[in-house]
GROMACS .gro file of C-alpha atoms in nm:
model
  501
    1MET     CA    1  -0.012   0.000  -0.005
    2ASP     CA    2   0.270   0.225   0.056
    3LEU     CA    3   0.453   0.190  -0.300
    4PHE     CA    4   0.108   0.314  -0.461
    5SER     CA    5   0.098   0.556  -0.207
    6ASN     CA    6   0.406   0.683  -0.289
    7LEU     CA    7   0.358   0.680  -0.649
    8ALA     CA    8   0.068   0.858  -0.574
    9LEU     CA    9   0.279   1.182  -0.441
   10GLY     CA   10   0.531   1.127  -0.719
   11PHE     CA   11   0.305   1.122  -1.005
   12SER     CA   12   0.128   1.440  -0.863
   13VAL     CA   13   0.484   1.605  -0.833
   14ALA     CA   14   0.544   1.509  -1.186
   15SER     CA   15   0.217   1.622  -1.366
   16SER     CA   16   0.223   1.941  -1.195
   17LEU     CA   17   0.293   2.197  -1.528
   18ALA     CA   18   0.640   2.300  -1.451
   19ASN     CA   19   0.706   1.977  -1.432
   20LEU     CA   20   0.553   1.813  -1.739
   21ALA     CA   21   0.716   2.086  -1.906
   22PHE     CA   22   1.057   2.025  -1.795
   23CYS     CA   23   0.990   1.640  -1.871
   24LEU     CA   24   0.907   1.752  -2.227
   25ILE     CA   25   1.229   2.000  -2.296
   26GLY     CA   26   1.437   1.687  -2.142
   27VAL     CA   27   1.285   1.396  -2.391
   28LEU     CA   28   1.256   1.630  -2.640
   29LEU     CA   29   1.659   1.787  -2.637
   30GLY     CA   30   1.727   1.391  -2.511
   31THR     CA   31   1.620   1.279  -2.878
   32LEU     CA   32   1.745   1.555  -3.082
   33ILE     CA   33   2.124   1.514  -2.893
   34GLY     CA   34   2.079   1.129  -2.976
   35VAL     CA   35   2.006   1.213  -3.319
   36LEU     CA   36   2.319   1.451  -3.372
   37PRO     CA   37   2.631   1.186  -3.375
   38GLY     CA   38   2.914   1.267  -3.170
   39ILE     CA   39   2.712   1.480  -2.889
   40GLY     CA   40   2.574   1.215  -2.586
   41ALA     CA   41   2.396   1.269  -2.345
   42THR     CA   42   2.690   1.311  -2.119
   43ALA     CA   43   2.792   1.588  -2.301
   44THR     CA   44   2.483   1.733  -2.292
   45ILE     CA   45   2.367   1.666  -1.951
   46ALA     CA   46   2.746   1.858  -1.839
   47MET     CA   47   2.699   2.140  -2.081
   48LEU     CA   48   2.362   2.217  -1.873
   49LEU     CA   49   2.436   2.160  -1.531
   50PRO     CA   50   2.508   2.545  -1.497
   51ILE     CA   51   2.153   2.583  -1.598
   52THR     CA   52   1.978   2.334  -1.315
   53PHE     CA   53   2.122   2.566  -1.069
   54GLN     CA   54   1.896   2.813  -1.117
   55LEU     CA   55   1.601   2.559  -1.162
   56GLU     CA   56   1.395   2.358  -0.877
   57PRO     CA   57   1.583   2.118  -0.777
   58VAL     CA   58   1.329   1.817  -0.867
   59SER     CA   59   1.226   2.019  -1.183
   60SER     CA   60   1.582   1.984  -1.308
   61LEU     CA   61   1.660   1.644  -1.206
   62ILE     CA   62   1.306   1.548  -1.426
   63MET     CA   63   1.483   1.757  -1.709
   64LEU     CA   64   1.805   1.618  -1.644
   65ALA     CA   65   1.650   1.201  -1.618
   66GLY     CA   66   1.473   1.322  -1.890
   67ILE     CA   67   1.756   1.394  -2.138
   68TYR     CA   68   1.950   1.071  -2.004
   69TYR     CA   69   1.632   0.814  -2.134
   70GLY     CA   70   1.549   0.998  -2.462
   71ALA     CA   71   1.861   1.050  -2.581
   72GLN     CA   72   1.863   0.644  -2.577
   73TYR     CA   73   1.569   0.701  -2.807
   74GLY     CA   74   1.730   0.932  -3.012
   75GLY     CA   75   2.017   0.743  -3.118
   76SER     CA   76   1.834   0.456  -3.279
   77THR     CA   77   1.693   0.672  -3.513
   78THR     CA   78   2.022   0.740  -3.725
   79ALA     CA   79   2.147   0.436  -3.657
   80ILE     CA   80   1.818   0.229  -3.851
   81LEU     CA   81   1.799   0.516  -4.140
   82ILE     CA   82   2.229   0.632  -4.175
   83ASN     CA   83   2.412   0.375  -4.018
   84MET     CA   84   2.575   0.615  -3.794
   85PRO     CA   85   2.499   0.561  -3.381
   86GLY     CA   86   2.358   0.891  -3.250
   87GLU     CA   87   2.480   0.709  -2.930
   88SER     CA   88   2.725   0.490  -2.817
   89SER     CA   89   2.448   0.231  -2.674
   90SER     CA   90   2.285   0.229  -3.040
   91ALA     CA   91   2.591   0.083  -3.198
   92VAL     CA   92   2.505  -0.277  -3.196
   93THR     CA   93   2.118  -0.146  -3.336
   94ALA     CA   94   2.273   0.015  -3.614
   95ILE     CA   95   2.424  -0.428  -3.734
   96ASP     CA   96   2.064  -0.533  -3.824
   97GLY     CA   97   1.833  -0.181  -3.846
   98TYR     CA   98   2.062  -0.027  -4.144
   99GLN     CA   99   1.968  -0.345  -4.324
  100MET     CA  100   1.591  -0.372  -4.236
  101ALA     CA  101   1.603  -0.014  -4.369
  102ARG     CA  102   1.775  -0.108  -4.673
  103LYS     CA  103   1.568  -0.361  -4.759
  104GLY     CA  104   1.218  -0.093  -4.669
  105LYS     CA  105   1.130  -0.159  -4.348
  106ALA     CA  106   1.264   0.123  -4.182
  107GLY     CA  107   0.959   0.197  -4.023
  108VAL     CA  108   0.897  -0.164  -3.925
  109ALA     CA  109   1.233  -0.087  -3.785
  110LEU     CA  110   1.208   0.215  -3.611
  111ALA     CA  111   0.831   0.126  -3.448
  112CYS     CA  112   1.019  -0.157  -3.338
  113ALA     CA  113   1.305   0.030  -3.112
  114ALA     CA  114   1.039   0.256  -3.001
  115LEU     CA  115   0.773   0.011  -2.892
  116GLY     CA  116   1.056  -0.193  -2.742
  117SER     CA  117   1.197   0.105  -2.525
  118PHE     CA  118   0.859   0.161  -2.407
  119PHE     CA  119   0.778  -0.175  -2.287
  120ALA     CA  120   1.177  -0.150  -2.120
  121GLY     CA  121   1.096   0.206  -1.956
  122SER     CA  122   0.794   0.109  -1.786
  123VAL     CA  123   0.901  -0.233  -1.638
  124SER     CA  124   1.228  -0.111  -1.567
  125THR     CA  125   1.067   0.208  -1.403
  126PHE     CA  126   0.827  -0.014  -1.223
  127LEU     CA  127   1.141  -0.204  -1.100
  128VAL     CA  128   1.311   0.139  -0.947
  129ALA     CA  129   0.994   0.191  -0.783
  130LEU     CA  130   0.972  -0.128  -0.622
  131PHE     CA  131   1.305  -0.211  -0.490
  132ALA     CA  132   1.431   0.185  -0.419
  133PRO     CA  133   1.272   0.171  -0.090
  134PRO     CA  134   1.369  -0.151   0.063
  135LEU     CA  135   1.740  -0.075  -0.058
  136THR     CA  136   1.698   0.260   0.110
  137ALA     CA  137   1.620   0.108   0.402
  138ILE     CA  138   1.886  -0.150   0.383
  139ALA     CA  139   2.132   0.144   0.351
  140LEU     CA  140   2.047   0.326   0.633
  141GLN     CA  141   2.207   0.054   0.812
  142PHE     CA  142   2.561   0.199   0.651
  143GLY     CA  143   2.788   0.290   0.830
  144ALA     CA  144   3.139   0.456   0.779
  145ALA     CA  145   3.305   0.127   0.746
  146GLU     CA  146   2.977  -0.017   0.448
  147TYR     CA  147   3.021   0.312   0.260
  148PHE     CA  148   3.392   0.264   0.191
  149SER     CA  149   3.369  -0.082   0.074
  150LEU     CA  150   3.101   0.009  -0.123
  151MET     CA  151   3.271   0.262  -0.301
  152VAL     CA  152   3.588   0.020  -0.292
  153LEU     CA  153   3.311  -0.213  -0.464
  154GLY     CA  154   3.217   0.034  -0.695
  155LEU     CA  155   3.512   0.169  -0.835
  156VAL     CA  156   3.643  -0.227  -0.906
  157MET     CA  157   3.346  -0.279  -1.084
  158SER     CA  158   3.370   0.038  -1.277
  159ILE     CA  159   3.768  -0.073  -1.410
  160ALA     CA  160   3.625  -0.461  -1.457
  161LEU     CA  161   3.323  -0.291  -1.707
  162ALA     CA  162   3.532  -0.005  -1.879
  163HIS     CA  163   3.634  -0.080  -2.233
  164GLY     CA  164   4.003  -0.177  -2.331
  165SER     CA  165   4.262  -0.208  -2.123
  166ILE     CA  166   4.176  -0.249  -1.753
  167LEU     CA  167   4.536  -0.118  -1.684
  168LYS     CA  168   4.454   0.211  -1.845
  169ALA     CA  169   4.115   0.242  -1.608
  170LEU     CA  170   4.285   0.175  -1.334
  171ALA     CA  171   4.489   0.481  -1.432
  172MET     CA  172   4.203   0.684  -1.446
  173VAL     CA  173   4.024   0.580  -1.187
  174VAL     CA  174   4.360   0.691  -0.955
  175LEU     CA  175   4.408   1.002  -1.187
  176GLY     CA  176   3.987   1.083  -1.082
  177LEU     CA  177   4.095   0.976  -0.705
  178LEU     CA  178   4.365   1.255  -0.723
  179LEU     CA  179   4.187   1.536  -0.850
  180GLY     CA  180   3.931   1.466  -0.596
  181MET     CA  181   4.161   1.528  -0.332
  182VAL     CA  182   4.235   1.898  -0.437
  183GLY     CA  183   4.087   2.117  -0.163
  184THR     CA  184   4.093   2.180   0.203
  185ASP     CA  185   4.142   1.892   0.433
  186ILE     CA  186   3.814   1.808   0.593
  187TYR     CA  187   3.985   1.757   0.919
  188THR     CA  188   4.290   1.990   0.936
  189GLY     CA  189   4.154   2.237   0.732
  190THR     CA  190   4.457   2.228   0.544
  191PRO     CA  191   4.462   2.331   0.198
  192ARG     CA  192   4.650   2.057  -0.048
  193PHE     CA  193   4.743   2.063  -0.401
  194THR     CA  194   4.575   2.388  -0.440
  195MET     CA  195   4.932   2.554  -0.591
  196GLY     CA  196   4.824   2.849  -0.403
  197ILE     CA  197   4.551   2.974  -0.599
  198THR     CA  198   4.290   3.063  -0.319
  199GLU     CA  199   3.965   2.983  -0.578
  200TYR     CA  200   4.082   2.587  -0.516
  201ALA     CA  201   4.048   2.556  -0.189
  202ASP     CA  202   3.720   2.453  -0.188
  203GLY     CA  203   3.819   2.178  -0.456
  204LEU     CA  204   3.776   2.154  -0.823
  205ASN     CA  205   3.490   2.267  -0.972
  206PHE     CA  206   3.268   1.925  -1.077
  207VAL     CA  207   3.077   2.154  -1.378
  208ALA     CA  208   3.410   2.238  -1.527
  209LEU     CA  209   3.561   1.899  -1.523
  210ALA     CA  210   3.264   1.739  -1.654
  211VAL     CA  211   3.243   1.985  -1.919
  212GLY     CA  212   3.597   1.981  -2.042
  213VAL     CA  213   3.616   1.603  -2.079
  214PHE     CA  214   3.274   1.530  -2.198
  215GLY     CA  215   3.237   1.874  -2.357
  216ILE     CA  216   3.511   2.044  -2.484
  217ALA     CA  217   3.709   1.734  -2.544
  218GLU     CA  218   3.407   1.556  -2.771
  219ILE     CA  219   3.427   1.890  -2.998
  220LEU     CA  220   3.792   1.845  -3.068
  221ARG     CA  221   3.725   1.545  -3.125
  222ASN     CA  222   3.452   1.599  -3.397
  223LEU     CA  223   3.606   1.845  -3.561
  224GLU     CA  224   3.902   1.597  -3.619
  225ASP     CA  225   3.632   1.329  -3.761
  226GLU     CA  226   3.417   1.556  -3.940
  227HIS     CA  227   3.286   1.432  -4.282
  228ALA     CA  228   2.969   1.499  -4.488
  229ARG     CA  229   2.668   1.326  -4.344
  230GLU     CA  230   2.477   1.108  -4.650
  231VAL     CA  231   2.128   1.117  -4.500
  232LEU     CA  232   1.875   0.786  -4.670
  233THR     CA  233   1.597   0.983  -4.863
  234ARG     CA  234   1.398   0.699  -4.927
  235GLN     CA  235   1.015   0.651  -4.759
  236VAL     CA  236   1.073   0.537  -4.437
  237GLY     CA  237   0.710   0.286  -4.529
  238ARG     CA  238   0.505   0.121  -4.284
  239LEU     CA  239   0.571   0.191  -3.918
  240TRP     CA  240   0.318  -0.082  -3.812
  241PRO     CA  241   0.470  -0.388  -3.723
  242THR     CA  242   0.300  -0.766  -3.881
  243MET     CA  243   0.114  -0.982  -3.615
  244ALA     CA  244   0.463  -1.185  -3.713
  245GLU     CA  245   0.702  -0.960  -3.680
  246PHE     CA  246   0.530  -0.885  -3.323
  247ARG     CA  247   0.557  -1.201  -3.254
  248ALA     CA  248   0.921  -1.213  -3.351
  249MET     CA  249   0.979  -0.868  -3.125
  250ALA     CA  250   0.826  -1.014  -2.812
  251GLY     CA  251   1.081  -1.231  -2.657
  252PRO     CA  252   1.375  -1.016  -2.740
  253VAL     CA  253   1.161  -0.743  -2.580
  254LEU     CA  254   1.119  -0.951  -2.267
  255ARG     CA  255   1.482  -1.076  -2.277
  256GLY     CA  256   1.642  -0.736  -2.371
  257THR     CA  257   1.431  -0.530  -2.071
  258GLY     CA  258   1.537  -0.878  -1.824
  259ILE     CA  259   1.926  -0.823  -1.885
  260GLY     CA  260   1.893  -0.457  -1.921
  261SER     CA  261   1.736  -0.412  -1.579
  262VAL     CA  262   1.997  -0.605  -1.443
  263LEU     CA  263   2.330  -0.475  -1.626
  264GLY     CA  264   2.205  -0.136  -1.606
  265ILE     CA  265   2.262  -0.117  -1.205
  266LEU     CA  266   2.576  -0.250  -1.212
  267PRO     CA  267   2.858   0.061  -1.197
  268GLY     CA  268   3.028   0.111  -1.532
  269GLY     CA  269   2.763  -0.089  -1.681
  270GLY     CA  270   2.464   0.101  -1.770
  271ALA     CA  271   2.307   0.095  -2.161
  272VAL     CA  272   2.642   0.041  -2.353
  273LEU     CA  273   2.687  -0.300  -2.175
  274ALA     CA  274   2.331  -0.374  -2.186
  275ALA     CA  275   2.291  -0.375  -2.536
  276PHE     CA  276   2.612  -0.539  -2.611
  277ALA     CA  277   2.483  -0.809  -2.383
  278SER     CA  278   2.183  -0.845  -2.545
  279TYR     CA  279   2.238  -0.870  -2.908
  280THR     CA  280   2.511  -1.206  -2.782
  281VAL     CA  281   2.234  -1.371  -2.646
  282GLU     CA  282   2.000  -1.341  -2.912
  283LYS     CA  283   2.227  -1.425  -3.191
  284ARG     CA  284   2.307  -1.734  -2.958
  285VAL     CA  285   1.892  -1.835  -2.863
  286SER     CA  286   1.829  -1.757  -3.235
  287LYS     CA  287   1.719  -2.048  -3.445
  288ASN     CA  288   1.818  -1.880  -3.753
  289PRO     CA  289   2.144  -1.727  -3.616
  290ALA     CA  290   2.282  -1.654  -3.977
  291GLU     CA  291   2.005  -1.398  -4.024
  292PHE     CA  292   2.200  -1.148  -3.783
  293GLY     CA  293   2.377  -0.863  -3.941
  294HIS     CA  294   2.156  -0.911  -4.213
  295GLY     CA  295   1.834  -0.769  -4.097
  296ALA     CA  296   1.716  -0.938  -3.780
  297ILE     CA  297   1.401  -0.755  -3.609
  298ALA     CA  298   1.559  -0.943  -3.276
  299GLY     CA  299   1.888  -0.761  -3.320
  300VAL     CA  300   1.713  -0.438  -3.307
  301ALA     CA  301   1.426  -0.511  -3.027
  302GLY     CA  302   1.699  -0.685  -2.780
  303PRO     CA  303   1.935  -0.438  -2.816
  304GLU     CA  304   1.715  -0.138  -2.782
  305SER     CA  305   1.485  -0.278  -2.505
  306ALA     CA  306   1.806  -0.331  -2.273
  307ASN     CA  307   1.962  -0.011  -2.295
  308ASN     CA  308   1.648   0.155  -2.196
  309ALA     CA  309   1.619  -0.061  -1.961
  310GLY     CA  310   1.935  -0.009  -1.848
  311ALA     CA  311   1.941   0.368  -1.862
  312GLN     CA  312   1.630   0.295  -1.630
  313THR     CA  313   1.763   0.130  -1.346
  314SER     CA  314   2.101   0.273  -1.324
  315PHE     CA  315   1.871   0.501  -1.136
  316ILE     CA  316   1.859   0.257  -0.816
  317PRO     CA  317   2.213   0.282  -0.627
  318LEU     CA  318   2.182   0.703  -0.747
  319LEU     CA  319   1.809   0.726  -0.530
  320THR     CA  320   1.882   0.476  -0.230
  321LEU     CA  321   2.275   0.484  -0.215
  322GLY     CA  322   2.425   0.737  -0.353
  323ILE     CA  323   2.649   0.592  -0.569
  324PRO     CA  324   2.639   0.668  -0.973
  325ALA     CA  325   2.622   0.355  -1.172
  326ASN     CA  326   2.786   0.552  -1.534
  327PRO     CA  327   2.905   0.856  -1.549
  328VAL     CA  328   2.569   1.020  -1.651
  329MET     CA  329   2.459   0.881  -1.311
  330ALA     CA  330   2.768   1.092  -1.141
  331LEU     CA  331   2.678   1.379  -1.299
  332MET     CA  332   2.300   1.408  -1.144
  333ILE     CA  333   2.501   1.368  -0.815
  334GLY     CA  334   2.659   1.663  -0.905
  335ALA     CA  335   2.334   1.842  -0.987
  336MET     CA  336   2.187   1.733  -0.644
  337ILE     CA  337   2.541   1.886  -0.493
  338ILE     CA  338   2.522   2.198  -0.662
  339GLN     CA  339   2.135   2.214  -0.548
  340GLY     CA  340   2.218   2.164  -0.162
  341ILE     CA  341   2.077   1.794  -0.200
  342VAL     CA  342   2.317   1.543   0.004
  343PRO     CA  343   2.288   1.201  -0.215
  344GLY     CA  344   2.209   0.902  -0.034
  345PRO     CA  345   1.924   0.690   0.130
  346ASN     CA  346   1.877   0.953   0.328
  347VAL     CA  347   1.650   1.181   0.033
  348ALA     CA  348   1.321   0.940   0.042
  349ALA     CA  349   1.304   1.043   0.390
  350GLU     CA  350   1.391   1.373   0.381
  351GLN     CA  351   1.264   1.456   0.037
  352PRO     CA  352   0.971   1.238  -0.056
  353ALA     CA  353   0.862   1.450  -0.307
  354LEU     CA  354   1.153   1.502  -0.515
  355PHE     CA  355   1.272   1.077  -0.472
  356TRP     CA  356   0.894   0.942  -0.643
  357GLY     CA  357   0.851   1.281  -0.814
  358ILE     CA  358   1.182   1.172  -1.058
  359ILE     CA  359   1.040   0.804  -1.063
  360ALA     CA  360   0.725   0.904  -1.148
  361SER     CA  361   0.841   1.122  -1.419
  362MET     CA  362   0.998   0.825  -1.622
  363TRP     CA  363   0.669   0.708  -1.692
  364ILE     CA  364   0.535   1.062  -1.805
  365GLY     CA  365   0.887   1.081  -2.010
  366ASN     CA  366   0.874   0.737  -2.188
  367LEU     CA  367   0.423   0.795  -2.256
  368MET     CA  368   0.618   1.109  -2.421
  369LEU     CA  369   0.875   0.956  -2.617
  370VAL     CA  370   0.654   0.666  -2.800
  371VAL     CA  371   0.446   0.977  -2.868
  372LEU     CA  372   0.640   1.223  -2.987
  373ASN     CA  373   0.935   0.997  -3.167
  374LEU     CA  374   0.775   0.828  -3.502
  375PRO     CA  375   0.600   1.180  -3.613
  376LEU     CA  376   0.902   1.363  -3.526
  377ILE     CA  377   1.154   1.104  -3.776
  378GLY     CA  378   1.156   1.356  -4.074
  379LEU     CA  379   1.259   1.653  -3.887
  380TRP     CA  380   1.561   1.488  -3.671
  381VAL     CA  381   1.690   1.335  -4.004
  382ARG     CA  382   1.725   1.665  -4.179
  383LEU     CA  383   1.859   1.800  -3.850
  384LEU     CA  384   2.183   1.624  -3.965
  385THR     CA  385   2.206   1.801  -4.244
  386VAL     CA  386   2.344   2.077  -4.065
  387PRO     CA  387   2.689   2.173  -4.133
  388TYR     CA  388   2.906   2.114  -3.761
  389PHE     CA  389   3.132   2.415  -3.797
  390ILE     CA  390   2.822   2.628  -3.747
  391LEU     CA  391   2.724   2.419  -3.406
  392PHE     CA  392   3.045   2.384  -3.247
  393PRO     CA  393   3.086   2.778  -3.165
  394ILE     CA  394   2.774   2.809  -3.035
  395ILE     CA  395   2.852   2.476  -2.816
  396MET     CA  396   3.173   2.619  -2.696
  397ALA     CA  397   3.022   2.963  -2.599
  398MET     CA  398   2.737   2.816  -2.402
  399CYS     CA  399   2.986   2.579  -2.250
  400SER     CA  400   3.175   2.886  -2.115
  401ILE     CA  401   2.945   3.118  -2.014
  402GLY     CA  402   2.744   2.828  -1.861
  403VAL     CA  403   3.099   2.689  -1.626
  404TYR     CA  404   3.156   3.071  -1.558
  405SER     CA  405   2.748   3.152  -1.417
  406VAL     CA  406   2.731   2.868  -1.199
  407ALA     CA  407   3.021   3.029  -0.899
  408SER     CA  408   3.196   3.362  -1.189
  409ASN     CA  409   3.524   3.231  -1.144
  410THR     CA  410   3.761   3.270  -1.400
  411TYR     CA  411   3.951   2.995  -1.284
  412ASP     CA  412   3.653   2.802  -1.399
  413LEU     CA  413   3.715   2.895  -1.760
  414TYR     CA  414   4.068   2.783  -1.744
  415ALA     CA  415   3.960   2.490  -1.580
  416VAL     CA  416   3.751   2.351  -1.842
  417ALA     CA  417   3.969   2.405  -2.136
  418PHE     CA  418   4.255   2.211  -1.910
  419PHE     CA  419   4.052   1.933  -1.914
  420GLY     CA  420   3.875   1.973  -2.245
  421LEU     CA  421   4.257   1.913  -2.377
  422LEU     CA  422   4.354   1.640  -2.111
  423GLY     CA  423   3.984   1.428  -2.242
  424TYR     CA  424   4.140   1.500  -2.597
  425GLY     CA  425   4.488   1.404  -2.494
  426MET     CA  426   4.306   1.083  -2.367
  427SER     CA  427   4.050   0.972  -2.669
  428LYS     CA  428   4.367   0.996  -2.827
  429LEU     CA  429   4.529   0.745  -2.603
  430ARG     CA  430   4.226   0.482  -2.595
  431CYS     CA  431   4.162   0.553  -2.214
  432GLU     CA  432   3.806   0.608  -2.124
  433PRO     CA  433   3.707   0.934  -1.902
  434ALA     CA  434   3.393   0.765  -1.774
  435PRO     CA  435   3.624   0.623  -1.480
  436LEU     CA  436   3.774   0.878  -1.432
  437LEU     CA  437   3.462   1.109  -1.347
  438LEU     CA  438   3.350   0.823  -1.120
  439GLY     CA  439   3.696   0.831  -0.939
  440PHE     CA  440   3.698   1.204  -0.899
  441VAL     CA  441   3.323   1.179  -0.756
  442LEU     CA  442   3.351   0.856  -0.498
  443GLY     CA  443   3.671   0.981  -0.417
  444PRO     CA  444   3.612   1.296  -0.156
  445MET     CA  445   3.309   1.047  -0.016
  446LEU     CA  446   3.551   0.773   0.025
  447GLU     CA  447   3.814   0.957   0.200
  448GLU     CA  448   3.591   1.089   0.427
  449ASN     CA  449   3.431   0.769   0.523
  450LEU     CA  450   3.774   0.626   0.523
  451ARG     CA  451   3.876   0.838   0.800
  452ARG     CA  452   3.591   0.855   0.986
  453ALA     CA  453   3.567   0.460   1.013
  454MET     CA  454   3.937   0.475   1.090
  455ILE     CA  455   3.794   0.758   1.344
  456LEU     CA  456   3.525   0.550   1.533
  457ALA     CA  457   3.759   0.234   1.581
  458ARG     CA  458   3.970   0.440   1.757
  459GLY     CA  459   4.245   0.359   1.484
  460ASP     CA  460   4.218  -0.052   1.370
  461ALA     CA  461   4.203  -0.074   1.009
  462THR     CA  462   4.006  -0.474   1.107
  463THR     CA  463   3.685  -0.274   1.096
  464PHE     CA  464   3.654  -0.281   0.737
  465VAL     CA  465   3.616  -0.664   0.787
  466THR     CA  466   3.485  -0.743   1.120
  467ARG     CA  467   3.150  -0.594   1.007
  468PRO     CA  468   2.992  -0.812   0.758
  469ILE     CA  469   2.847  -0.564   0.540
  470SER     CA  470   3.202  -0.388   0.520
  471LEU     CA  471   3.366  -0.774   0.477
  472THR     CA  472   3.122  -0.916   0.207
  473LEU     CA  473   3.136  -0.628   0.005
  474LEU     CA  474   3.534  -0.617   0.031
  475LEU     CA  475   3.520  -0.973  -0.055
  476LEU     CA  476   3.319  -0.886  -0.334
  477ALA     CA  477   3.501  -0.632  -0.449
  478VAL     CA  478   3.833  -0.861  -0.495
  479VAL     CA  479   3.610  -1.206  -0.643
  480VAL     CA  480   3.577  -0.915  -0.960
  481LEU     CA  481   3.912  -0.784  -0.925
  482VAL     CA  482   4.045  -1.155  -0.994
  483ALA     CA  483   3.791  -1.292  -1.249
  484VAL     CA  484   3.881  -0.968  -1.473
  485LEU     CA  485   4.262  -1.028  -1.438
  486LEU     CA  486   4.223  -1.424  -1.514
  487PRO     CA  487   4.376  -1.452  -1.828
  488THR     CA  488   4.049  -1.702  -2.010
  489ILE     CA  489   3.808  -1.440  -1.853
  490ARG     CA  490   3.977  -1.125  -1.957
  491LYS     CA  491   4.060  -1.280  -2.352
  492GLY     CA  492   3.663  -1.335  -2.354
  493ARG     CA  493   3.583  -0.999  -2.255
  494ASP     CA  494   3.855  -0.857  -2.466
  495GLU     CA  495   3.650  -1.024  -2.732
  496VAL     CA  496   3.315  -0.934  -2.682
  497PHE     CA  497   3.452  -0.574  -2.659
  498THR     CA  498   3.622  -0.606  -3.007
  499GLU     CA  499   3.309  -0.801  -3.177
  500GLY     CA  500   3.081  -0.522  -3.057
  501ASP     CA  501   3.311  -0.243  -3.183
   0.00000   0.00000   0.00000
């Protein structure tokens, strides 16, 4: 009964005119940036963080959430029509979606992606509503030792699930932890790594780092790789699938929803890993695996359902534990901190309207997307003809103005430029920025809980292994790390990501 009363509270908050408007803005903007290759939800949310400072907390978070799962919808449109994934999670969809479009079934592929995403989004949102309260209750039993061990597990998982070299992912996490230490020591008040710059006494600006590493670096990469975009001009054709096509979709959609719902919770997982995993499963369970790569409807339905389900359930660790499952969730934590909200299990108890309003807005946003997405296909595709040299100066100006408006600090602009070049350099070295951002966000919390636990235990480090929950989490971290380092598992993991690339 509490679930229904809480959902009623959430819908009353999310259905206000202001929040409906921000939800609509979020999903439309998310679809737009999902359609435009090379921008992405992470970079867009990073750029919009300064704007959220002027909004009500629940409105800003509803809009940012809409951008995230809206981008999963939008990415499939260009993946299917022009074989150019707007989002990395749509790269799998392009394999069979574009082949369906070449056979004159573009409309069916788009409808399959939209309906599968809507079903998966609705089911996974219900799972968020169902599991978030009990997980929050468990999290309230956590002490400093348990939180430290949980963050260690999160960082290890982000390393394990990162693409490419494990050593590079580990290096990115360590760099993020070091950057998170810049500022004033929380217990002694001593400045650390500030280089004598008083503006950095409160630490590096999260918005500046996020905009630089994801926004500016993304622009530099796109300018380097700018090329003409050939838009498919043939008619989309019929949109509504036949009964036979519905039957072919049903199994992949259900399996994709289940896979995405589970993998979305894992740190470093989310939509991308879910889409690749779903495609692999569908190919293995198919009675005709040879059709994959040549226009298999299961190759569209499964991954699209999985990436949307993964996008939704990644909110579970954010809302219950205050732990980000992926870079976008790390940015959401940044948005909460900007609004003066302390992420963690107390959010549900202290601000139930915000907690349940965000969850209810996901249902509303998914309904908006399925109603708006298909009629606007022509508009989204025409936007691809806009030259990038027109777009990038506008984006750069918005980034700079937005970052400066947060604290009116000139050094933040220097930081944006520095982190933009750093992010571009990391891309050249094939280092993922996601573990760096997770390390930067979790670093201060990791240090604070480590030192608090040691103070409470009077300097006895065994407190981390004598408390059952803390010990369990640390053992899980060790198991994950050992499993990733085993040669056979590591070889299989590299092969999966090679196939995905």
